[in-house]
Amino acid sequence: MDEMKNKITNVKNILEKRRLDSWLLNVKEIFRCNIYATKNLELESVLKAKRKNTFVTVYKYFGKEISDSSFFITAFNKDEINRKIDNALLLCNFSRKPLYTLPSKKDCAGFERLRENIKQSDGKIKDINKAYISLLGIYQKIKHELKKYDYIKANSLEIHASFIRNHTANSMGVCLWEEKTSVFVELTVTAFDSKVEQEFIASKAFCRLDDFNIKSFVAETANIAKDILISSMPLHFSGKILLSGYAVSEFFAPLLTLNPLVTHASAKIKYMNLSAYEKNKPIIKERFNGDKITLSANPLLPFNVASSLFDDEGVASKNVCLIDKGIFKEYFASKQYADYLKIKPTGAFGSVQLAAGSKSLKQLYTSKKPIVEIAAFSSFVPNFVSGDFSAEIRLGYLIKDEKKNPFKGGMFTGNVFELIKSCYFSKELKQESAYFGPRSVMFEKGTIAGF
Amino acid sequence: MAYKLDKRYVLKKIYIKQGQIETKMNIKEINKIKRFFSNLVKIMQKTHSYADVLLVKERSFSISSDKETIDVDTEEDSGVKLRIFDGEKFVEYAASGFDRHNLLENAKRLANAPVCGNIDLNINKTVLKKHFVQKGRIDPAYVALDKKVGFVKRLQKRILSFNKFITNAKILYTEENEFKVFVNSFRQLSQDITICFVAAMPFVSATDKSVRYTYECFIKPGYEVAEINDSVMDNFLKFTVAVREAKKIKPGEYMAILSPSLAGLLAHESFGHGMESDTLHKGRAKAVEFLGKRIAPKFVSIIDNPLYPAKNGSFFFDDEGQLPKATHLIKNGVINAQITELYSASQLKLNCSGNARAESYDHKTYARMSNTYFKVGDTKIEKIMKKVRNGVYLHNASGGMEDPKGWHVQIQGITAERIKNGKLTGEMFYEAGMTGYLPTILSNILAVGSQFRIPNGGRCGKGHKEWVRVSEGGPHLLIKNLHLS
């Protein structure tokens, strides 16, 4: 840690000496310990790694324009750093854009209080050698738990633990540090009977080892795999569709793209003239029929892997209400785009947080007409601008006459904005990585393209 | 005292040799690294049957622009991974940079790791020392910076001025250089691969007042990537404008022609992942029940080929020092061979195909696809079109997800066009999804086209992580009863 701090100080000294118009320094250290187990959970590999990314952005002012160019430092010697600064200054001549200012100390006001109050790391994971012992413990416990389910065999298990140290500083006096830990567990199992085998991949991400309930994680995985095993193919369906489990969090916080509800709240998208939202106006033109969505970008959830106390520019993070009861309230913005739109920057994005709804889970599941419940998608990747999507269903249930019949396959298709016009969220909430919100959501008018 | 700007940079025609000192490392320097790594391997192999060292250096230079802003950046990432096999598992240590002292210390530490088992790895013991280079016709390092920026700006202007409904466009020009050194007790290999991309993502305001986008990507090993054919760009922009009126497709079964892009995605997502040997070894692949069995008509073959020249998934040796070869995943309709990495190939008693790759030096190696495509057929596209009285042409898609155990297909974000009486009608469909059972889809292939393209290039994940460079493509495919929604 001291060696790295000295290197960072030296880089800052070099940047200061160059008397640049402005500069920004990002340093990310990742200490990683990963365990990989293959068939029957035999160990295949153990990896320990140390990664250090040091990233500098230099700025040049040209009257009402600014330009910037970024580079990585791999060799911490003075000549090499100066050469890269020279290169970047040259590249700056080609990247002029409308003027914006870098974050200053006032954009980090209250940061120390944030660091005191918002904890993000587990002391047991900070040291990769100690983390390795903990991961072995998780590995053994999962192996032990799986033995309770004679219809399940384990295909693979990966446990990744990281300790991350972030530092951002700039020429305006911003100097921010944070430490985070995260653990990611991915378990692949196959449920089998005498005729058929079906697979399910379960995953969980958390900051603290104590937040991981191995017993219930394995039980949930085994139950899902069992239901997939006995599942049939779905028929076409139009009507009430309820998202639960993995599906609800993936719908609102997709893994591979932004949810379009969030995209249009981006200051950058607004600046590009692509946002459909207008401040203090409803996000959809038609009337809401059901719960009106309230959605925030919350980077300050304690012990959530998506949380971050500041963004890459050095703006202290805020919990931002983007949509309040269906009305668009605020953009999430980097300093650059905040300046362009003349609004306040908001820091890191963090997790998608939704407000609780008006109905209990029991009420959502109660219906005279059939309901489809989707518990897991193969992969939910909506069009991040238009909101259109079609996602294959990894596990769903047709709920009819109080019976739940599992199915697999078919596509949940539609448009995110269309669906939220008529929906109800559960009162009960849950928190996972990058999502904090209702345990379930019921879309009144959904469509499954079946067979 | 302020550092003085090097006067070379104030010349009008400015040449930046991106990362000159590192990328254009001379053979002497490379051999010095190899000798040092050999020493590390010797230390680790005092107590273990197998050890290797992998150096990865990745650099990129990019220009990205939209209507209002332009960014010019360089990126760099480098590190070394040491690896031993203790008889049961690999034990790996990775660190960024190149700290000889740290590497030596950790090689000694790994040498002291206990021996845990007696699994035999199927190591290729052919001695080989070689340096490979991939470069294009025009070395981007010698193209003036203002020329590159000018190209991006002109392309941006061209796209925005094409039609009033195109409201913005994201353009990305990237040069990527990947330098790797691999050493074990039999191999001392190095490769220097350059690849250049141009990607265009125009946004168009649709007739339903929403915003839609399309995407096109050009890949070449050198700056010749900027020589984009006018008619190709015009066709793409016409396609973009046509998408503004696209409707939702009615769910159902269709006679469909898959473009080379979509055919490649089908080969990659829906089949290729299920033929990765680590997936098969873990008991996760349905393909194990079908090895050596027919799954498609005789005229259908799917190939994975890391040696296909100058594509996004191309390389000369994999991250375990294996020289790759083209693998027929399906040969003449029969499931044929798997793509492998060392651990699972050893367990399954297979030869290594040279497909082991990791996302980066600090990630584990897996069996990964490279350039995946259907083998070219002999039916001209015009003839294929004539076979379709009422169907759809699938232009492209945003991506897909694998299901190696269930063999269910998921491809989403498809842009399609109706075909009527053998002709494209201009009636477009947006954001369709394809699903179905893979053996059914493959057995429903009626024709394979005679024109061959590998248009796509991107990153492939194992699930939602472990991203590596790949490409996919092939000929047109005519498939009946394709389920779209």
mmCIF file of N, CA and C in Angstrom, chain A residues 47-123:
data_model
loop_
_atom_site.group_PDB
_atom_site.id
_atom_site.type_symbol
_atom_site.label_atom_id
_atom_site.label_comp_id
_atom_site.label_asym_id
_atom_site.label_seq_id
_atom_site.Cartn_x
_atom_site.Cartn_y
_atom_site.Cartn_z
ATOM 1 N N LEU A 47 -6.577 -19.137 -8.547
ATOM 2 C CA LEU A 47 -5.864 -17.991 -9.132
ATOM 3 C C LEU A 47 -5.770 -16.878 -8.104
ATOM 4 N N LYS A 48 -4.568 -16.348 -7.932
ATOM 5 C CA LYS A 48 -4.394 -15.127 -7.125
ATOM 6 C C LYS A 48 -3.779 -14.081 -8.040
ATOM 7 N N ALA A 49 -4.325 -12.881 -7.994
ATOM 8 C CA ALA A 49 -3.858 -11.863 -8.944
ATOM 9 C C ALA A 49 -3.841 -10.484 -8.310
ATOM 10 N N LYS A 50 -2.936 -9.671 -8.811
ATOM 11 C CA LYS A 50 -2.864 -8.277 -8.388
ATOM 12 C C LYS A 50 -2.847 -7.409 -9.635
ATOM 13 N N ARG A 51 -3.836 -6.552 -9.728
ATOM 14 C CA ARG A 51 -3.914 -5.669 -10.898
ATOM 15 C C ARG A 51 -3.871 -4.223 -10.438
ATOM 16 N N LYS A 52 -3.073 -3.438 -11.158
ATOM 17 C CA LYS A 52 -3.015 -2.013 -10.829
ATOM 18 C C LYS A 52 -3.200 -1.212 -12.103
ATOM 19 N N ASN A 53 -4.290 -0.479 -12.181
ATOM 20 C CA ASN A 53 -4.549 0.376 -13.340
ATOM 21 C C ASN A 53 -4.398 1.836 -12.916
ATOM 22 N N THR A 54 -3.460 2.504 -13.545
ATOM 23 C CA THR A 54 -3.275 3.927 -13.272
ATOM 24 C C THR A 54 -3.572 4.675 -14.567
ATOM 25 N N PHE A 55 -4.516 5.555 -14.479
ATOM 26 C CA PHE A 55 -5.134 6.146 -15.672
ATOM 27 C C PHE A 55 -5.101 7.663 -15.509
ATOM 28 N N VAL A 56 -4.514 8.342 -16.476
ATOM 29 C CA VAL A 56 -4.396 9.811 -16.392
ATOM 30 C C VAL A 56 -5.153 10.447 -17.540
ATOM 31 N N THR A 57 -5.855 11.509 -17.259
ATOM 32 C CA THR A 57 -6.470 12.325 -18.312
ATOM 33 C C THR A 57 -5.879 13.726 -18.224
ATOM 34 N N VAL A 58 -5.399 14.219 -19.347
ATOM 35 C CA VAL A 58 -4.903 15.609 -19.366
ATOM 36 C C VAL A 58 -5.887 16.452 -20.161
ATOM 37 N N TYR A 59 -5.985 17.693 -19.767
ATOM 38 C CA TYR A 59 -6.954 18.611 -20.389
ATOM 39 C C TYR A 59 -6.232 19.841 -20.926
ATOM 40 N N LYS A 60 -6.803 20.362 -22.013
ATOM 41 C CA LYS A 60 -6.301 21.640 -22.555
ATOM 42 C C LYS A 60 -7.495 22.532 -22.827
ATOM 43 N N TYR A 61 -7.345 23.794 -22.514
ATOM 44 C CA TYR A 61 -8.439 24.741 -22.771
ATOM 45 C C TYR A 61 -8.155 25.551 -24.021
ATOM 46 N N PHE A 62 -9.211 25.716 -24.809
ATOM 47 C CA PHE A 62 -9.119 26.543 -26.009
ATOM 48 C C PHE A 62 -10.300 27.518 -25.970
ATOM 49 N N GLY A 63 -10.193 28.527 -25.150
ATOM 50 C CA GLY A 63 -11.277 29.498 -25.054
ATOM 51 C C GLY A 63 -12.548 28.839 -24.555
ATOM 52 N N LYS A 64 -13.554 28.751 -25.427
ATOM 53 C CA LYS A 64 -14.838 28.152 -25.017
ATOM 54 C C LYS A 64 -14.875 26.654 -25.278
ATOM 55 N N GLU A 65 -13.727 26.097 -25.536
ATOM 56 C CA GLU A 65 -13.668 24.660 -25.752
ATOM 57 C C GLU A 65 -12.637 24.032 -24.814
ATOM 58 N N ILE A 66 -12.839 22.759 -24.607
ATOM 59 C CA ILE A 66 -11.883 21.989 -23.813
ATOM 60 C C ILE A 66 -11.577 20.725 -24.597
ATOM 61 N N SER A 67 -10.413 20.198 -24.393
ATOM 62 C CA SER A 67 -10.151 18.878 -24.976
ATOM 63 C C SER A 67 -9.470 18.028 -23.922
ATOM 64 N N ASP A 68 -9.582 16.750 -24.085
ATOM 65 C CA ASP A 68 -8.982 15.834 -23.117
ATOM 66 C C ASP A 68 -8.459 14.603 -23.824
ATOM 67 N N SER A 69 -7.504 13.984 -23.232
ATOM 68 C CA SER A 69 -7.026 12.700 -23.750
ATOM 69 C C SER A 69 -6.485 11.885 -22.593
ATOM 70 N N SER A 70 -6.769 10.596 -22.629
ATOM 71 C CA SER A 70 -6.424 9.719 -21.507
ATOM 72 C C SER A 70 -5.382 8.696 -21.898
ATOM 73 N N PHE A 71 -4.618 8.264 -20.918
ATOM 74 C CA PHE A 71 -3.642 7.189 -21.145
ATOM 75 C C PHE A 71 -3.408 6.423 -19.849
ATOM 76 N N PHE A 72 -2.897 5.218 -19.980
ATOM 77 C CA PHE A 72 -2.566 4.394 -18.823
ATOM 78 C C PHE A 72 -1.078 4.489 -18.535
ATOM 79 N N ILE A 73 -0.743 4.403 -17.275
ATOM 80 C CA ILE A 73 0.678 4.329 -16.895
ATOM 81 C C ILE A 73 0.972 2.883 -16.531
ATOM 82 N N THR A 74 1.959 2.297 -17.219
ATOM 83 C CA THR A 74 2.346 0.931 -16.864
ATOM 84 C C THR A 74 3.733 0.907 -16.240
ATOM 85 N N ALA A 75 4.589 1.808 -16.700
ATOM 86 C CA ALA A 75 5.933 1.887 -16.119
ATOM 87 C C ALA A 75 6.048 3.208 -15.358
ATOM 88 N N PHE A 76 6.333 3.101 -14.064
ATOM 89 C CA PHE A 76 6.353 4.318 -13.251
ATOM 90 C C PHE A 76 7.727 4.987 -13.289
ATOM 91 N N ASN A 77 8.170 5.346 -14.517
ATOM 92 C CA ASN A 77 9.392 6.140 -14.535
ATOM 93 C C ASN A 77 9.108 7.494 -15.187
ATOM 94 N N LYS A 78 9.844 8.479 -14.738
ATOM 95 C CA LYS A 78 9.551 9.888 -15.040
ATOM 96 C C LYS A 78 9.542 10.142 -16.549
ATOM 97 N N ASP A 79 10.533 9.589 -17.236
ATOM 98 C CA ASP A 79 10.644 9.857 -18.684
ATOM 99 C C ASP A 79 9.444 9.280 -19.434
ATOM 100 N N GLU A 80 9.074 8.074 -19.030
ATOM 101 C CA GLU A 80 7.956 7.401 -19.695
ATOM 102 C C GLU A 80 6.661 8.184 -19.464
ATOM 103 N N ILE A 81 6.463 8.638 -18.248
ATOM 104 C CA ILE A 81 5.233 9.374 -17.938
ATOM 105 C C ILE A 81 5.212 10.687 -18.712
ATOM 106 N N ASN A 82 6.337 11.366 -18.753
ATOM 107 C CA ASN A 82 6.386 12.630 -19.486
ATOM 108 C C ASN A 82 6.146 12.426 -20.979
ATOM 109 N N ARG A 83 6.667 11.331 -21.505
ATOM 110 C CA ARG A 83 6.451 11.039 -22.932
ATOM 111 C C ARG A 83 4.961 10.840 -23.208
ATOM 112 N N LYS A 84 4.307 10.144 -22.295
ATOM 113 C CA LYS A 84 2.871 9.882 -22.482
ATOM 114 C C LYS A 84 2.055 11.171 -22.323
ATOM 115 N N ILE A 85 2.496 12.023 -21.425
ATOM 116 C CA ILE A 85 1.811 13.318 -21.287
ATOM 117 C C ILE A 85 1.953 14.109 -22.590
ATOM 118 N N ASP A 86 3.154 14.105 -23.145
ATOM 119 C CA ASP A 86 3.374 14.793 -24.429
ATOM 120 C C ASP A 86 2.442 14.245 -25.501
ATOM 121 N N ASN A 87 2.353 12.909 -25.579
ATOM 122 C CA ASN A 87 1.461 12.276 -26.558
ATOM 123 C C ASN A 87 0.024 12.739 -26.353
ATOM 124 N N ALA A 88 -0.396 12.708 -25.087
ATOM 125 C CA ALA A 88 -1.797 13.056 -24.778
ATOM 126 C C ALA A 88 -2.085 14.515 -25.121
ATOM 127 N N LEU A 89 -1.130 15.392 -24.842
ATOM 128 C CA LEU A 89 -1.329 16.821 -25.159
ATOM 129 C C LEU A 89 -1.478 17.003 -26.664
ATOM 130 N N LEU A 90 -0.741 16.209 -27.390
ATOM 131 C CA LEU A 90 -0.839 16.259 -28.850
ATOM 132 C C LEU A 90 -2.222 15.796 -29.290
ATOM 133 N N LEU A 91 -2.690 14.693 -28.703
ATOM 134 C CA LEU A 91 -4.008 14.172 -29.056
ATOM 135 C C LEU A 91 -5.103 15.158 -28.672
ATOM 136 N N CYS A 92 -4.846 15.958 -27.654
ATOM 137 C CA CYS A 92 -5.836 16.956 -27.228
ATOM 138 C C CYS A 92 -6.175 17.942 -28.341
ATOM 139 N N ASN A 93 -5.221 18.165 -29.231
ATOM 140 C CA ASN A 93 -5.489 19.106 -30.327
ATOM 141 C C ASN A 93 -6.614 18.619 -31.231
ATOM 142 N N PHE A 94 -6.935 17.335 -31.110
ATOM 143 C CA PHE A 94 -7.913 16.762 -32.032
ATOM 144 C C PHE A 94 -9.230 16.418 -31.365
ATOM 145 N N SER A 95 -9.371 16.727 -30.092
ATOM 146 C CA SER A 95 -10.584 16.253 -29.405
ATOM 147 C C SER A 95 -11.304 17.390 -28.707
ATOM 148 N N ARG A 96 -11.446 18.500 -29.384
ATOM 149 C CA ARG A 96 -12.103 19.657 -28.772
ATOM 150 C C ARG A 96 -13.601 19.438 -28.659
ATOM 151 N N LYS A 97 -14.109 19.894 -27.527
ATOM 152 C CA LYS A 97 -15.547 19.795 -27.291
ATOM 153 C C LYS A 97 -15.971 21.022 -26.491
ATOM 154 N N PRO A 98 -17.303 21.226 -26.356
ATOM 155 C CA PRO A 98 -17.733 22.394 -25.575
ATOM 156 C C PRO A 98 -17.147 22.361 -24.167
ATOM 157 N N LEU A 99 -16.884 23.525 -23.643
ATOM 158 C CA LEU A 99 -16.189 23.642 -22.368
ATOM 159 C C LEU A 99 -16.985 23.053 -21.218
ATOM 160 N N TYR A 100 -16.310 22.362 -20.331
ATOM 161 C CA TYR A 100 -16.874 21.982 -19.037
ATOM 162 C C TYR A 100 -15.739 22.058 -18.036
ATOM 163 N N THR A 101 -16.086 22.097 -16.762
ATOM 164 C CA THR A 101 -15.031 22.199 -15.750
ATOM 165 C C THR A 101 -14.909 20.889 -14.992
ATOM 166 N N LEU A 102 -13.762 20.684 -14.426
ATOM 167 C CA LEU A 102 -13.557 19.473 -13.629
ATOM 168 C C LEU A 102 -14.226 19.638 -12.266
ATOM 169 N N PRO A 103 -14.558 18.540 -11.625
ATOM 170 C CA PRO A 103 -15.098 18.650 -10.266
ATOM 171 C C PRO A 103 -14.092 19.330 -9.345
ATOM 172 N N SER A 104 -14.628 20.112 -8.430
ATOM 173 C CA SER A 104 -13.755 20.752 -7.444
ATOM 174 C C SER A 104 -14.121 20.215 -6.067
ATOM 175 N N LYS A 105 -13.504 20.750 -5.062
ATOM 176 C CA LYS A 105 -13.750 20.259 -3.696
ATOM 177 C C LYS A 105 -15.219 20.387 -3.307
ATOM 178 N N LYS A 106 -15.876 21.382 -3.854
ATOM 179 C CA LYS A 106 -17.298 21.538 -3.450
ATOM 180 C C LYS A 106 -18.150 20.387 -4.006
ATOM 181 N N ASP A 107 -17.687 19.729 -5.089
ATOM 182 C CA ASP A 107 -18.428 18.579 -5.617
ATOM 183 C C ASP A 107 -18.194 17.322 -4.769
ATOM 184 N N CYS A 108 -17.280 17.424 -3.820
ATOM 185 C CA CYS A 108 -17.022 16.293 -2.925
ATOM 186 C C CYS A 108 -17.442 16.614 -1.500
ATOM 187 N N ALA A 109 -18.197 17.698 -1.337
ATOM 188 C CA ALA A 109 -18.607 18.087 0.010
ATOM 189 C C ALA A 109 -19.358 16.943 0.664
ATOM 190 N N GLY A 110 -19.010 16.658 1.894
ATOM 191 C CA GLY A 110 -19.700 15.593 2.608
ATOM 192 C C GLY A 110 -19.110 14.215 2.357
ATOM 193 N N PHE A 111 -18.010 14.156 1.601
ATOM 194 C CA PHE A 111 -17.456 12.844 1.249
ATOM 195 C C PHE A 111 -16.968 12.082 2.474
ATOM 196 N N GLU A 112 -16.308 12.776 3.382
ATOM 197 C CA GLU A 112 -15.762 12.082 4.554
ATOM 198 C C GLU A 112 -16.873 11.446 5.385
ATOM 199 N N ARG A 113 -17.994 12.163 5.446
ATOM 200 C CA ARG A 113 -19.152 11.616 6.180
ATOM 201 C C ARG A 113 -19.667 10.362 5.466
ATOM 202 N N LEU A 114 -19.680 10.405 4.136
ATOM 203 C CA LEU A 114 -20.109 9.238 3.349
ATOM 204 C C LEU A 114 -19.221 8.034 3.671
ATOM 205 N N ARG A 115 -17.921 8.288 3.699
ATOM 206 C CA ARG A 115 -16.979 7.191 3.920
ATOM 207 C C ARG A 115 -17.153 6.587 5.313
ATOM 208 N N GLU A 116 -17.506 7.444 6.267
ATOM 209 C CA GLU A 116 -17.757 6.965 7.624
ATOM 210 C C GLU A 116 -18.997 6.079 7.665
ATOM 211 N N ASN A 117 -20.026 6.528 6.942
ATOM 212 C CA ASN A 117 -21.339 5.896 7.092
ATOM 213 C C ASN A 117 -21.606 4.749 6.122
ATOM 214 N N ILE A 118 -21.026 4.822 4.962
ATOM 215 C CA ILE A 118 -21.332 3.804 3.944
ATOM 216 C C ILE A 118 -20.158 2.825 3.872
ATOM 217 N N LYS A 119 -20.319 1.694 4.520
ATOM 218 C CA LYS A 119 -19.250 0.704 4.546
ATOM 219 C C LYS A 119 -19.379 -0.219 3.351
ATOM 220 N N GLN A 120 -18.216 -0.591 2.795
ATOM 221 C CA GLN A 120 -18.266 -1.418 1.583
ATOM 222 C C GLN A 120 -17.278 -2.575 1.612
ATOM 223 N N SER A 121 -16.611 -2.782 2.727
ATOM 224 C CA SER A 121 -15.610 -3.848 2.659
ATOM 225 C C SER A 121 -15.672 -4.779 3.857
ATOM 226 N N ASP A 122 -15.235 -5.993 3.619
ATOM 227 C CA ASP A 122 -15.186 -7.043 4.632
ATOM 228 C C ASP A 122 -13.715 -7.320 4.922
ATOM 229 N N GLY A 123 -13.325 -7.125 6.173
ATOM 230 C CA GLY A 123 -11.927 -7.306 6.546
ATOM 231 C C GLY A 123 -11.392 -8.696 6.240
#
